[in-house]
Short mmCIF file of C-alpha atoms and ligand atoms in Angstrom, two decimals:
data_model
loop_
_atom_site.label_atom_id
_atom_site.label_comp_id
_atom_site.label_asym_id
_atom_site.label_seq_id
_atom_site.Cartn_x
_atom_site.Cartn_y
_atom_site.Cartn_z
CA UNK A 1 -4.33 -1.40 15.34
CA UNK A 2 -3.79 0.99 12.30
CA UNK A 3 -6.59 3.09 12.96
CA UNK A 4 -5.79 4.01 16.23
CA UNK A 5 -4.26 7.33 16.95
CA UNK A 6 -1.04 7.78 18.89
CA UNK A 7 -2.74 9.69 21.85
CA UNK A 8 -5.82 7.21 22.13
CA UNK A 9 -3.34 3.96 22.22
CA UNK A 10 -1.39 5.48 25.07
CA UNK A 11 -4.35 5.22 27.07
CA UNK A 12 -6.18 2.39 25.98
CA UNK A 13 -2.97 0.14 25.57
CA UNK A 14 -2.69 -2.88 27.66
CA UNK A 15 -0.15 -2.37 30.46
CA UNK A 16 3.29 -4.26 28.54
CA UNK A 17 4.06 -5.51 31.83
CA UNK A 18 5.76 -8.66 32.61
CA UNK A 19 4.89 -8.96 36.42
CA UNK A 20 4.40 -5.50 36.85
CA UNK A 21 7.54 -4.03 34.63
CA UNK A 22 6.34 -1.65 32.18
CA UNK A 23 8.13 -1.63 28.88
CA UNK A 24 9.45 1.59 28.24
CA UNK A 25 9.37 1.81 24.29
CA UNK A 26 6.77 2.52 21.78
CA UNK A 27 6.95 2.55 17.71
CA UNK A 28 7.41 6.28 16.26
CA UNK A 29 4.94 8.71 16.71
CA UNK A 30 2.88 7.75 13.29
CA UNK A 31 3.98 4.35 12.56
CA UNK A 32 2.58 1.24 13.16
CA UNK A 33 3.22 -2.60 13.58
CA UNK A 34 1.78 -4.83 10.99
CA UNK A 35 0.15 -7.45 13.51
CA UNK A 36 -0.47 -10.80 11.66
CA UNK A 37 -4.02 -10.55 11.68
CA UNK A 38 -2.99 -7.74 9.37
CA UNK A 39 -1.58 -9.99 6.89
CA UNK A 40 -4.83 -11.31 6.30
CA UNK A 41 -6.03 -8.26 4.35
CA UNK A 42 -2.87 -7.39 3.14
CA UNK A 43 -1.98 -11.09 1.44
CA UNK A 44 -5.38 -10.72 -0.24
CA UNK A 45 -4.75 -7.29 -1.11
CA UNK A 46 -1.33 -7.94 -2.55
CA UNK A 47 -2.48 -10.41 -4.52
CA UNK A 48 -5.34 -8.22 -6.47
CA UNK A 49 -1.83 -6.05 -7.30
CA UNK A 50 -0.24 -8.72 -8.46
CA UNK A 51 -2.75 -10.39 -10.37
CA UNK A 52 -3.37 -6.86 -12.24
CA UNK A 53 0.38 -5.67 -12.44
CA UNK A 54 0.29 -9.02 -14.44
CA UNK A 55 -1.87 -8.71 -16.54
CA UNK A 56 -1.32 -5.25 -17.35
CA UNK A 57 2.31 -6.30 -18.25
CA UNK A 58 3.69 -4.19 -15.09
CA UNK A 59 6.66 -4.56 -14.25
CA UNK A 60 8.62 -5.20 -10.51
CA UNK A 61 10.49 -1.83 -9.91
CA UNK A 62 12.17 -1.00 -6.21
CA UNK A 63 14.05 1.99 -5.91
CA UNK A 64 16.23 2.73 -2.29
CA UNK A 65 14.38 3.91 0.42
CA UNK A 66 16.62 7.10 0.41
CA UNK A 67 17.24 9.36 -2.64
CA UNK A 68 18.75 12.66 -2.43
CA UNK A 69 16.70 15.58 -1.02
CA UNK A 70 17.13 17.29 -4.86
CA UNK A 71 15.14 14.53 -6.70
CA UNK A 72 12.13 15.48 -4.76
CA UNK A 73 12.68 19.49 -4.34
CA UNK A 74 13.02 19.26 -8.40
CA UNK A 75 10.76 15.98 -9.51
CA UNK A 76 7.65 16.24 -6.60
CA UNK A 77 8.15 20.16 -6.67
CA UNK A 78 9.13 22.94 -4.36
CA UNK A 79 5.70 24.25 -3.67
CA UNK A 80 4.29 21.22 -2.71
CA UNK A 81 3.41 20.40 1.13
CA UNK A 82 5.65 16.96 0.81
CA UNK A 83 8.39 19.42 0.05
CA UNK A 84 7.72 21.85 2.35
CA UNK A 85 6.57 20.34 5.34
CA UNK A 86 6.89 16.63 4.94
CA UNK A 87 10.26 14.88 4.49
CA UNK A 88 12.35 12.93 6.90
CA UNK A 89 16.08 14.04 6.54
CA UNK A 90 18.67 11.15 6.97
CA UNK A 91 21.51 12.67 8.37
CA UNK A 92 25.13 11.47 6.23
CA UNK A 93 28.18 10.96 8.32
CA UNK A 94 30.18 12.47 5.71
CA UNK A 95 29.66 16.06 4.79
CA UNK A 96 30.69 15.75 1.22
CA UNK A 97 27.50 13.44 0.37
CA UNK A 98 24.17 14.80 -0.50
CA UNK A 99 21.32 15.25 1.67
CA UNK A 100 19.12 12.02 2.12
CA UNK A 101 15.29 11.73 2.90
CA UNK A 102 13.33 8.50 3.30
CA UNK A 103 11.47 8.77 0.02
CA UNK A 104 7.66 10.55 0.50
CA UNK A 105 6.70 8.98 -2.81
CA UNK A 106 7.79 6.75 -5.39
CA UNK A 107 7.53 8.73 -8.60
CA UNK A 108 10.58 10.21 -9.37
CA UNK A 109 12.52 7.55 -7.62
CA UNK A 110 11.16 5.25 -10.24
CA UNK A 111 11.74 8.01 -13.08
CA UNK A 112 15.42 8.22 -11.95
CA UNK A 113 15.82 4.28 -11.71
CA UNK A 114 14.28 4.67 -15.21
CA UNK A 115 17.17 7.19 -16.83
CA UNK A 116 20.12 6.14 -14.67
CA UNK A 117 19.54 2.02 -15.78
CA UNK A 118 19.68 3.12 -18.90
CA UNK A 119 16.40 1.93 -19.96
CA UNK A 120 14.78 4.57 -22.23
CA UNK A 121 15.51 3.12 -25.32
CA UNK A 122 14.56 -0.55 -24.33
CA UNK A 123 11.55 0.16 -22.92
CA UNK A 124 9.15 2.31 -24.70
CA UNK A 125 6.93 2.97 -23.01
CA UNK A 126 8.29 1.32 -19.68
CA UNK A 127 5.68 0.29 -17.55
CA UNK A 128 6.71 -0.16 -13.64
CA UNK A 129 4.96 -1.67 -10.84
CA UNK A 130 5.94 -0.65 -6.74
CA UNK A 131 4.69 -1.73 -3.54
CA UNK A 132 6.84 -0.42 -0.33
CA UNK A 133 6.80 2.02 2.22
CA UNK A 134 6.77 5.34 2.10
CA UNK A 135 7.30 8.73 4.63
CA UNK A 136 5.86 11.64 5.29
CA UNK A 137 6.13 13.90 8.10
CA UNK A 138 2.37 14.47 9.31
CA UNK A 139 0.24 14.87 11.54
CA UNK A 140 -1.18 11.37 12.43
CA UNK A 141 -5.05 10.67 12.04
CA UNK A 142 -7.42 8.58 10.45
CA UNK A 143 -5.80 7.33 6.79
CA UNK A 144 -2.69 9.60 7.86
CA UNK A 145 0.37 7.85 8.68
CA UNK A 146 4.03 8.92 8.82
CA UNK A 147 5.07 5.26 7.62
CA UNK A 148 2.46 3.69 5.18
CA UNK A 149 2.83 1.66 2.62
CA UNK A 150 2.06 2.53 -1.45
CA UNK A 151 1.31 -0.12 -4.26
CA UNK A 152 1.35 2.27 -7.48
CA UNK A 153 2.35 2.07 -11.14
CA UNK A 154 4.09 4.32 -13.34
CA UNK A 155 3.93 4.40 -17.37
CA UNK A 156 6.92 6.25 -18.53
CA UNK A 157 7.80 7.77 -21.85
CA UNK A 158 4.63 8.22 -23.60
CA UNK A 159 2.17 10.70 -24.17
CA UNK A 160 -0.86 8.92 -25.15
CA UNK A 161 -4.02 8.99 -23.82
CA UNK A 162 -4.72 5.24 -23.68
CA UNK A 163 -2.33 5.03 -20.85
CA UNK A 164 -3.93 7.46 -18.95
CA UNK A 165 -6.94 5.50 -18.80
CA UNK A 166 -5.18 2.31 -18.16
CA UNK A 167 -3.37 3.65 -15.02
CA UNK A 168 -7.30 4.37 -13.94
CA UNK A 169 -8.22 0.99 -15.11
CA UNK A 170 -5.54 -0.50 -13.20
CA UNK A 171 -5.94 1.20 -9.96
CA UNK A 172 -9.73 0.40 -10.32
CA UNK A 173 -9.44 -3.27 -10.74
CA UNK A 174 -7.46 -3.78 -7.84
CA UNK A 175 -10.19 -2.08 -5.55
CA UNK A 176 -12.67 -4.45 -7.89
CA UNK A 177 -10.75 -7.54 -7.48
CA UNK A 178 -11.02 -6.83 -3.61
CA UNK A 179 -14.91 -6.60 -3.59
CA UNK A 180 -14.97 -2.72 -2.01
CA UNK A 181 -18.32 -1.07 -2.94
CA UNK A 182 -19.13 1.80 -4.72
CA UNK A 183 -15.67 2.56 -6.13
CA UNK A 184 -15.87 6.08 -7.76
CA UNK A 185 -13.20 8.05 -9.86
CA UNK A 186 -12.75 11.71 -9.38
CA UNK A 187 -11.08 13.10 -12.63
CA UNK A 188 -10.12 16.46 -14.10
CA UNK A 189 -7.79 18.05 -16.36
CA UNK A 190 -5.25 20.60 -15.15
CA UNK A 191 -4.21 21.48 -18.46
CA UNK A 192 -0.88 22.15 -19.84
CA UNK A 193 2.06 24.82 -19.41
CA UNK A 194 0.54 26.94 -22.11
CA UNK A 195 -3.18 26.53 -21.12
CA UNK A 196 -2.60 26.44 -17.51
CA UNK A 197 -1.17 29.66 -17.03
CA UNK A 198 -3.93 31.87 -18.20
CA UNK A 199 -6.37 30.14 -15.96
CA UNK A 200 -3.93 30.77 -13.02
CA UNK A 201 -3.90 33.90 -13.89
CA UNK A 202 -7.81 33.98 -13.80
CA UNK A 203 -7.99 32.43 -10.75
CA UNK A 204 -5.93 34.87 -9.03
CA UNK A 205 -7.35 37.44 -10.30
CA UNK A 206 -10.86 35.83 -8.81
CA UNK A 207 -9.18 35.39 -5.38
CA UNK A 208 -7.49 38.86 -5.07
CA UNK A 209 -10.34 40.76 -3.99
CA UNK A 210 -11.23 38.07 -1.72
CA UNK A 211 -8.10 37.75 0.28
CA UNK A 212 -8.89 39.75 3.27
CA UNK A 213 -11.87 36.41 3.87
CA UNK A 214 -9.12 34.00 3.58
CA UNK A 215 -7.21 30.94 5.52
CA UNK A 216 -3.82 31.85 6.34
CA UNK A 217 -2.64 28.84 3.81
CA UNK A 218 -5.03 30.19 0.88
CA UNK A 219 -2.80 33.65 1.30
CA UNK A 220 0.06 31.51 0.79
CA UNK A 221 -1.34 29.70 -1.80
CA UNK A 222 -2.44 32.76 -3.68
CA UNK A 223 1.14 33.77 -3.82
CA UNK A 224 2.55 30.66 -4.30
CA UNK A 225 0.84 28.05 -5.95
CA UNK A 226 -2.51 29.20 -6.61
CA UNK A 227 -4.03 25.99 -8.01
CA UNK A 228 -3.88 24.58 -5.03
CA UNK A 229 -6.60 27.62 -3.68
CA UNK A 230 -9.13 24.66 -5.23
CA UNK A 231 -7.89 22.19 -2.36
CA UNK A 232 -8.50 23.92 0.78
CA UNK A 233 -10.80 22.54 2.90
CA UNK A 234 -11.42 25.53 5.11
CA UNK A 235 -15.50 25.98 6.04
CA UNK A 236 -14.88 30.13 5.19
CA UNK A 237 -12.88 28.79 1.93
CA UNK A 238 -15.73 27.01 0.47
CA UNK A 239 -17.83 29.66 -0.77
CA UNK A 240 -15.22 31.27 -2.53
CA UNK A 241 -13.97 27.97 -4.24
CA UNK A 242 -17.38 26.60 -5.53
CA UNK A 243 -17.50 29.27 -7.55
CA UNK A 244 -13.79 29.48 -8.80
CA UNK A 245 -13.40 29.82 -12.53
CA UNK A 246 -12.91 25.76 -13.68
CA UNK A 247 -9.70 24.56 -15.61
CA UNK A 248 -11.68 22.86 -17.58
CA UNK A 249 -12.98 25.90 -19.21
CA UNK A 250 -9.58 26.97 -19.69
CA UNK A 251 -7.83 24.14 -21.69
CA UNK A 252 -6.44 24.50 -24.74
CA UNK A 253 -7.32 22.16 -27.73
CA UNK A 254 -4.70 19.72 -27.45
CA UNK A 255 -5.66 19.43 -23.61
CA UNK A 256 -9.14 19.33 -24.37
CA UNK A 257 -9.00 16.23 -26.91
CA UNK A 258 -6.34 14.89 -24.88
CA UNK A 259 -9.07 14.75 -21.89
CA UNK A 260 -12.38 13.66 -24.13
CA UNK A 261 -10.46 10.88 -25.36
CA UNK A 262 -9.57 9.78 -21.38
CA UNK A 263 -12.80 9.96 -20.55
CA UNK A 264 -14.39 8.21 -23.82
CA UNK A 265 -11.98 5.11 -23.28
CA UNK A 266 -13.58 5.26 -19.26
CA UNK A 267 -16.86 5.34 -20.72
CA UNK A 268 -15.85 2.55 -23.06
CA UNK A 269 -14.43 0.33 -20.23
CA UNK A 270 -17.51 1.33 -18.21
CA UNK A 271 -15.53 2.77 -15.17
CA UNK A 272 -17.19 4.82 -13.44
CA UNK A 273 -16.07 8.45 -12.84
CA UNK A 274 -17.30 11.99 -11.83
CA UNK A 275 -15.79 15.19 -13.41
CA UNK A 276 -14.13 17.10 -10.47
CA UNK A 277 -13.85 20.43 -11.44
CA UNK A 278 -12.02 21.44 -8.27
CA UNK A 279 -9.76 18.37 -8.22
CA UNK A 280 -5.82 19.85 -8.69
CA UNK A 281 -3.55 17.17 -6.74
CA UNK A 282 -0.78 18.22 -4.38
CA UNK A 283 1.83 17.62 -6.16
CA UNK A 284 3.67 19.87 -8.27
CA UNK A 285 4.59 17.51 -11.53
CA UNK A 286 0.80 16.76 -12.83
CA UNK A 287 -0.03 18.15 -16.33
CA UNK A 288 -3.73 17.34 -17.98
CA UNK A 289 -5.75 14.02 -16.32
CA UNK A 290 -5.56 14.00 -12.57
CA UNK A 291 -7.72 11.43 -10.20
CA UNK A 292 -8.79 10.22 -7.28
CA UNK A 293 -10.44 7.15 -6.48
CA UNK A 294 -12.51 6.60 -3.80
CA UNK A 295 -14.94 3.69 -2.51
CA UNK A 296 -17.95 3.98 -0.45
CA UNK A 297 -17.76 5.35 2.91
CA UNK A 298 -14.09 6.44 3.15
CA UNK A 299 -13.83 10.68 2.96
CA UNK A 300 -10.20 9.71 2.16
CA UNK A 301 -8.98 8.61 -1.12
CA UNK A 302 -7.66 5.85 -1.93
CA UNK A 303 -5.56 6.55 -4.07
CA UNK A 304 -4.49 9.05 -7.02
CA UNK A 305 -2.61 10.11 -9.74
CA UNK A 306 -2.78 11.37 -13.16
CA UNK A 307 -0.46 12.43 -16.21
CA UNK A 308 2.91 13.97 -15.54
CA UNK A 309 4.45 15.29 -18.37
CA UNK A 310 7.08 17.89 -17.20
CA UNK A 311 8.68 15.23 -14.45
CA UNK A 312 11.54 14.62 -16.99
CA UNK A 313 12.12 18.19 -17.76
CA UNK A 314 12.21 19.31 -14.43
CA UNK A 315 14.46 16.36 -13.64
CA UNK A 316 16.85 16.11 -16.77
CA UNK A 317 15.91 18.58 -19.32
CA UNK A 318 14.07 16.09 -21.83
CA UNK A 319 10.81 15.90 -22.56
CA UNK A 320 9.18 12.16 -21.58
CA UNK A 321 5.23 12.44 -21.19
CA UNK A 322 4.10 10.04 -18.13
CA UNK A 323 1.11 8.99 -16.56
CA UNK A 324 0.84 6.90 -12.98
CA UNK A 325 -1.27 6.61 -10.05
CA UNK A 326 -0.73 5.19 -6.15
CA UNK A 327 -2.54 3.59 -3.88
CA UNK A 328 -2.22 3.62 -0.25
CA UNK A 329 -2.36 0.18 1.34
CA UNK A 330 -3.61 1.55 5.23
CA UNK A 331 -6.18 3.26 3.13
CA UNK A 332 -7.55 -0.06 1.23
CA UNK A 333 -7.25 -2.27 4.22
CA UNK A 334 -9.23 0.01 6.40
CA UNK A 335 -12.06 0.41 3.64
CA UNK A 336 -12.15 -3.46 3.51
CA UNK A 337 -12.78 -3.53 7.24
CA UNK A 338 -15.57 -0.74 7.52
CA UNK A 339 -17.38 -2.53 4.55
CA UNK A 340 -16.99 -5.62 6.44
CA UNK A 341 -15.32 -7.42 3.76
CA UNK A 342 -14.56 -10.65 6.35
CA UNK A 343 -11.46 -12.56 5.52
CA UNK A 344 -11.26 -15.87 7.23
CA UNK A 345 -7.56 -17.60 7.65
CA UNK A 346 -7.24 -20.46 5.49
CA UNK A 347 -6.07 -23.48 7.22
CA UNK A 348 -2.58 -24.82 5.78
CA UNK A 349 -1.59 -26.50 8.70
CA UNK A 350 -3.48 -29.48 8.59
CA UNK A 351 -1.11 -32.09 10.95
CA UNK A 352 0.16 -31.54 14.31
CA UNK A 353 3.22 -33.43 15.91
CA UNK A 354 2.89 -34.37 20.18
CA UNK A 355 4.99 -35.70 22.07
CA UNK A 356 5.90 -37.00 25.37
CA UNK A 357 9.54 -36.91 26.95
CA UNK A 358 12.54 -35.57 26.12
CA UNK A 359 13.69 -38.34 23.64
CA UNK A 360 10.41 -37.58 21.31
CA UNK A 361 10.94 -34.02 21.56
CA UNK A 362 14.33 -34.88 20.04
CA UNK A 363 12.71 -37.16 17.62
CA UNK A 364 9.54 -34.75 16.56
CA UNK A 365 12.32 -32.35 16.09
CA UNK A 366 13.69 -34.13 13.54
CA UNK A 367 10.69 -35.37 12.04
CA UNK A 368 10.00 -31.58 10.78
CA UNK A 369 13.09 -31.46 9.17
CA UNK A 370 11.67 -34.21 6.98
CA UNK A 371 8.42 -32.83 6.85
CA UNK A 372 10.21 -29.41 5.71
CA UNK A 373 11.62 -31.29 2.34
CA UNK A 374 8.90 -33.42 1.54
CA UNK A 375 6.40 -30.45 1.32
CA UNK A 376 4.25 -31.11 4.70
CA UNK A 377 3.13 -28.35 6.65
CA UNK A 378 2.65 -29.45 10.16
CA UNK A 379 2.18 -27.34 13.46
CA UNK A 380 3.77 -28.06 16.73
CA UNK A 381 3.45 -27.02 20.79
CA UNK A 382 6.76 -27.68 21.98
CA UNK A 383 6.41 -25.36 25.19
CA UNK A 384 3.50 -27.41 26.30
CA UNK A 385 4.30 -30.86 28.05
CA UNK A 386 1.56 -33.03 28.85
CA UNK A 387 -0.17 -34.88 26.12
CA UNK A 388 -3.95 -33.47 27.38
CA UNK A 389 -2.60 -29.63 26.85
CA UNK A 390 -1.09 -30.71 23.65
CA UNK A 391 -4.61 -32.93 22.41
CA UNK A 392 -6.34 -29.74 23.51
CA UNK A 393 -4.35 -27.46 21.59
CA UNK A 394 -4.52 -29.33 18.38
CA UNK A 395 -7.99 -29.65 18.54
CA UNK A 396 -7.91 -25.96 18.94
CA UNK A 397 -5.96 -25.24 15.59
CA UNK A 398 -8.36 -27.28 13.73
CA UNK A 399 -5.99 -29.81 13.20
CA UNK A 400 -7.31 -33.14 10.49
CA UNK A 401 -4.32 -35.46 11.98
CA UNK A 402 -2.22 -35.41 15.11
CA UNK A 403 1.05 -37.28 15.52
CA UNK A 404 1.97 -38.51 18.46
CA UNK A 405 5.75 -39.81 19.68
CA UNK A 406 6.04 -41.50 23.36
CA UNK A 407 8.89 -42.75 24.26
CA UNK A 408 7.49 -46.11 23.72
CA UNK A 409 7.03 -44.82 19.81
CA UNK A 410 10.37 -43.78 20.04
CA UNK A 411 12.11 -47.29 20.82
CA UNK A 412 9.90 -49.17 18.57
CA UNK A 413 10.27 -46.61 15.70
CA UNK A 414 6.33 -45.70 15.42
CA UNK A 415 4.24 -43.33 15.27
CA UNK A 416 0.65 -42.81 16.21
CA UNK A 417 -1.49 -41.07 13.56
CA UNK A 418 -4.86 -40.01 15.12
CA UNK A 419 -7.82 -39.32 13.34
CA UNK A 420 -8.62 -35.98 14.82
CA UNK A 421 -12.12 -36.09 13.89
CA UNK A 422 -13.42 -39.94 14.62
CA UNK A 423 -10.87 -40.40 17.01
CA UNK A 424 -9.49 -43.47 15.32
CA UNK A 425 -5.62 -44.30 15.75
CA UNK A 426 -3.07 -46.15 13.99
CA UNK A 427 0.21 -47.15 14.79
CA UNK A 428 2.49 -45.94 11.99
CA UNK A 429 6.42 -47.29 11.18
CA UNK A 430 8.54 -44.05 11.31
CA UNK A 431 9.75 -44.65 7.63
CA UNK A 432 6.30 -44.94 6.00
CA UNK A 433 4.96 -41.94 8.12
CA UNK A 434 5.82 -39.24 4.77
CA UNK A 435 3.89 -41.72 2.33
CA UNK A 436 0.59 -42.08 4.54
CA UNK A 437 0.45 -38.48 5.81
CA UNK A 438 0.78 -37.63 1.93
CA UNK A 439 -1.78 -40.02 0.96
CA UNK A 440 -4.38 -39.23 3.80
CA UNK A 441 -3.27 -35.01 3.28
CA UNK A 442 -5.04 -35.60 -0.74
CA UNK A 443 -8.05 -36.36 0.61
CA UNK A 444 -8.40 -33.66 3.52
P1 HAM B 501 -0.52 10.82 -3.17
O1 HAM B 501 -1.91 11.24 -3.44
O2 HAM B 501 0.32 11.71 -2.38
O3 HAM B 501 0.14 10.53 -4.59
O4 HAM B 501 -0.55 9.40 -2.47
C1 HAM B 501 -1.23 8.32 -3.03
C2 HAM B 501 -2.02 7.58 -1.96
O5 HAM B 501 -1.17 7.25 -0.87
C3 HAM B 501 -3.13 8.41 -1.34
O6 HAM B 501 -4.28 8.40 -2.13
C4 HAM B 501 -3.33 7.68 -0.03
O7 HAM B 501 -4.12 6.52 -0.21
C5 HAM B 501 -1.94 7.25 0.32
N1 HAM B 501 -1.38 8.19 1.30
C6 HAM B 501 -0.85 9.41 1.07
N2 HAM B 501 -0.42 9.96 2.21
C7 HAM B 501 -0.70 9.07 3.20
C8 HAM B 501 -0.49 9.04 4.62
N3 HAM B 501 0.13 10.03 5.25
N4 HAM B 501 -0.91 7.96 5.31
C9 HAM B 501 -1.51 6.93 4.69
N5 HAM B 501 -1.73 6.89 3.36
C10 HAM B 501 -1.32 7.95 2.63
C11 HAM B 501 1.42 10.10 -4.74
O8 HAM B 501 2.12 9.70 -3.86
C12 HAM B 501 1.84 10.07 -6.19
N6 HAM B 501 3.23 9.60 -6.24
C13 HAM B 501 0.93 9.19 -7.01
C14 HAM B 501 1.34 9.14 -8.44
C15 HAM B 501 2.03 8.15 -9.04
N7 HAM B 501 1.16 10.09 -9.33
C16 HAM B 501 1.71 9.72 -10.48
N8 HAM B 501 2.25 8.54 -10.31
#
């Protein structure tokens, strides 16, 4: 379902037709249903977020799904392609309110939620936890979705190192805790304001003479945000960027401890990571560690982030360091299912209610209003009629116990409890049915 381009399910989709009437709507270009067989992965995939979020002392933040257009032009930055090229606009119905987009990222959502809740001097550091949906205006592929959905965490107001490393360590632990193979982090250091500049200015200067062998976007980039020259994936771009000068030679000594002491708590925690010389991010806010994680198999990451320092400047003229990462849940789900991580459905529903006639319909109804407070999960097949369809289908669903309501039950105020297995059945008084279904259910 998710993988599936927009153009391919057009023409491998079934035909939606109810006797021949084809339905005439489709989701948006880029967005997809979550089918329940979906929720499989993503249950199991929520709960590795939770359990670390947890642990990690995360906690629950959820921002609107719109912000104002400014929070993004200032926080993600206006050079960056979400800027540029990505946002869905929300049009306002008055004139005098501020431009809306459906957020592209969580970030400075969360760093606004942060300042305007008045939290900065409670929590220090504040450390926030996010799972929700997210938009971007792409081009769909593979791993490229214009609705998707991040899990992510953000560390605000500090500027140690220790909490760079623990965003890694908690972005890393969820892939763990999920079983995905040959999880790898990509890591550099971009430096700061001071250091960064004079390697941008190296690296244009290193580019210059090469811009007549260019991409189109690495001639914008040259003018405009040169550090992302180091991105481009371009075949005729590659020469020229393997042998870019590094940041890495560049930082300054503050950046430089700053990073050792990242990479010695990694080595410490024995995460595993690769120095990424050519690794800058997209986005306009990072300052010293940036990473990506990836697992085996996937070209796409996973997921990535890094330190942030200048966010609150750009945003409110103060200077709070930050450090945070995101995951994309597509992404994660799609790696489980190319490593063939299998995921089978566990079976709650253990009881299933049949009946005959319209009087223990009525009664079954009400039955599962009392199962409902006593705790018992039990499956039904109202739509079907005749007891052999019914049998069938509970046999089907793997059902332990099947109760079953004639009208004969009915008037004598029984039930039948069968023995799904052996066969065996029992005839039951309504009004003991919670006690022996609760009893029998302990040892199932
Ligand atoms: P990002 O790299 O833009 O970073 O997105 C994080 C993750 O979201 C990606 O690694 C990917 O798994 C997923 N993702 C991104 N775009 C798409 C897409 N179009 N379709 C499906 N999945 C996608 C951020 O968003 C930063 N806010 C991360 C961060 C948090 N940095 C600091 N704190």
């Amino acid at each position: 379902m998710i993988r599936i381009p927009r153009a391919k399910r057009k023409q491998k989709a079934p035909q939606n037709s109810l006797r021949g009437k084809k339905f005439p709507f489709q989701s948006p270009k880029g967005m997809h249903d979550i089918l329940p067989q979906d929720f499989l992965y993503l249950e199991k995939i929520e709960k590795a977020f939770k359990k670390v979020s947890c642990f990690f002392d995360f906690l629950r933040l959820e921002p609107p799904l719109l912000e104002d257009v400014r929070l993004f032009e200032r926080g993600t930055g206006p050079n960056s392609e979400i800027v540029q090229k990505q946002m869905f606009f929300v049009k306002s119905r008055s004139r005098s309110e501020s431009s809306l987009v459906l957020r592209p990222e969580y970030t400075p959502g969360i760093f606004r939620a942060y300042v305007e809740n008045g939290l900065t001097h409670s929590l220090v550091p504040a450390k926030f936890c996010y799972w929700g949906p997210v938009f971007r205006y792409e081009q769909p592929q593979r791993g490229r979705f214009r609705q998707f959905y991040q899990m992510g965490f953000e560390i605000l107001n500090t500027l140690d190192s220790v909490y760079d490393a623990q965003i890694i360590s908690a972005v890393y632990k969820i892939l763990a805790e999920l079983h995905l193979k040959g999880i790898v982090v990509k890591i550099n250091s971009i430096g700061c304001r001071s250091c960064r500049a004079s390697y941008v200015k190296k690296l244009r200067d290193y580019y210059k003479n090469k811009s007549f062998k260019l991409c189109n976007d690495c001639l914008k980039r040259l003018k405009e945000n040169p550090l992302r020259l180091l991105d481009c994936k371009e075949e005729r771009c590659q020469p020229y960027k393997a042998n870019a000068p590094q940041t890495l030679d560049y930082l300054c000594n503050n950046c430089k401890t700053h990073f050792k002491s990242v990479l010695e708590y990694l080595d410490e925690a024995k995460i595993p990571y690769l120095i990424e010389p050519t690794l800058v991010r997209g986005l306009d806010y990072y300052s010293k560690t940036v990473f990506e994680i990836f697992v085996e198999g996937e070209e796409n990451a996973l997921g990535g982030g890094g330190r942030y320092d200048y966010l609150s400047e750009s945003l409110w003229s103060t200077k709070l360091g930050a450090a945070g990462a995101a995951l994309g849940v597509e992404r994660v789900m799609e790696a489980m299912k190319s490593q063939k991580i299998v995921l089978s459905p566990k079976k709650e529903h253990k009881v299933f209610l049949i009946y005959m006639g319209e009087e223990a319909k009525k009664k079954a109804f009400v039955l599962m209003e009392n199962f409902f407070k006593e705790g018992i999960l039990v499956k039904e097949s109202f739509s079907k009629e005749s007891l052999k369809s019914q049998l069938r289908q509970a046999d089907k669903e793997g059902a332990e116990i099947a109760l079953i309501l004639g009208q004969r039950e009915v008037f004598e105020e029984v039930v039948i409890l069968r023995d799904m297995k052996s066969g065996n059945q029992e005839t039951v008084p309504i009004e003991k049915i919670v006690p022996q279904l609760k009893k029998r259910l302990r040892f199932l």
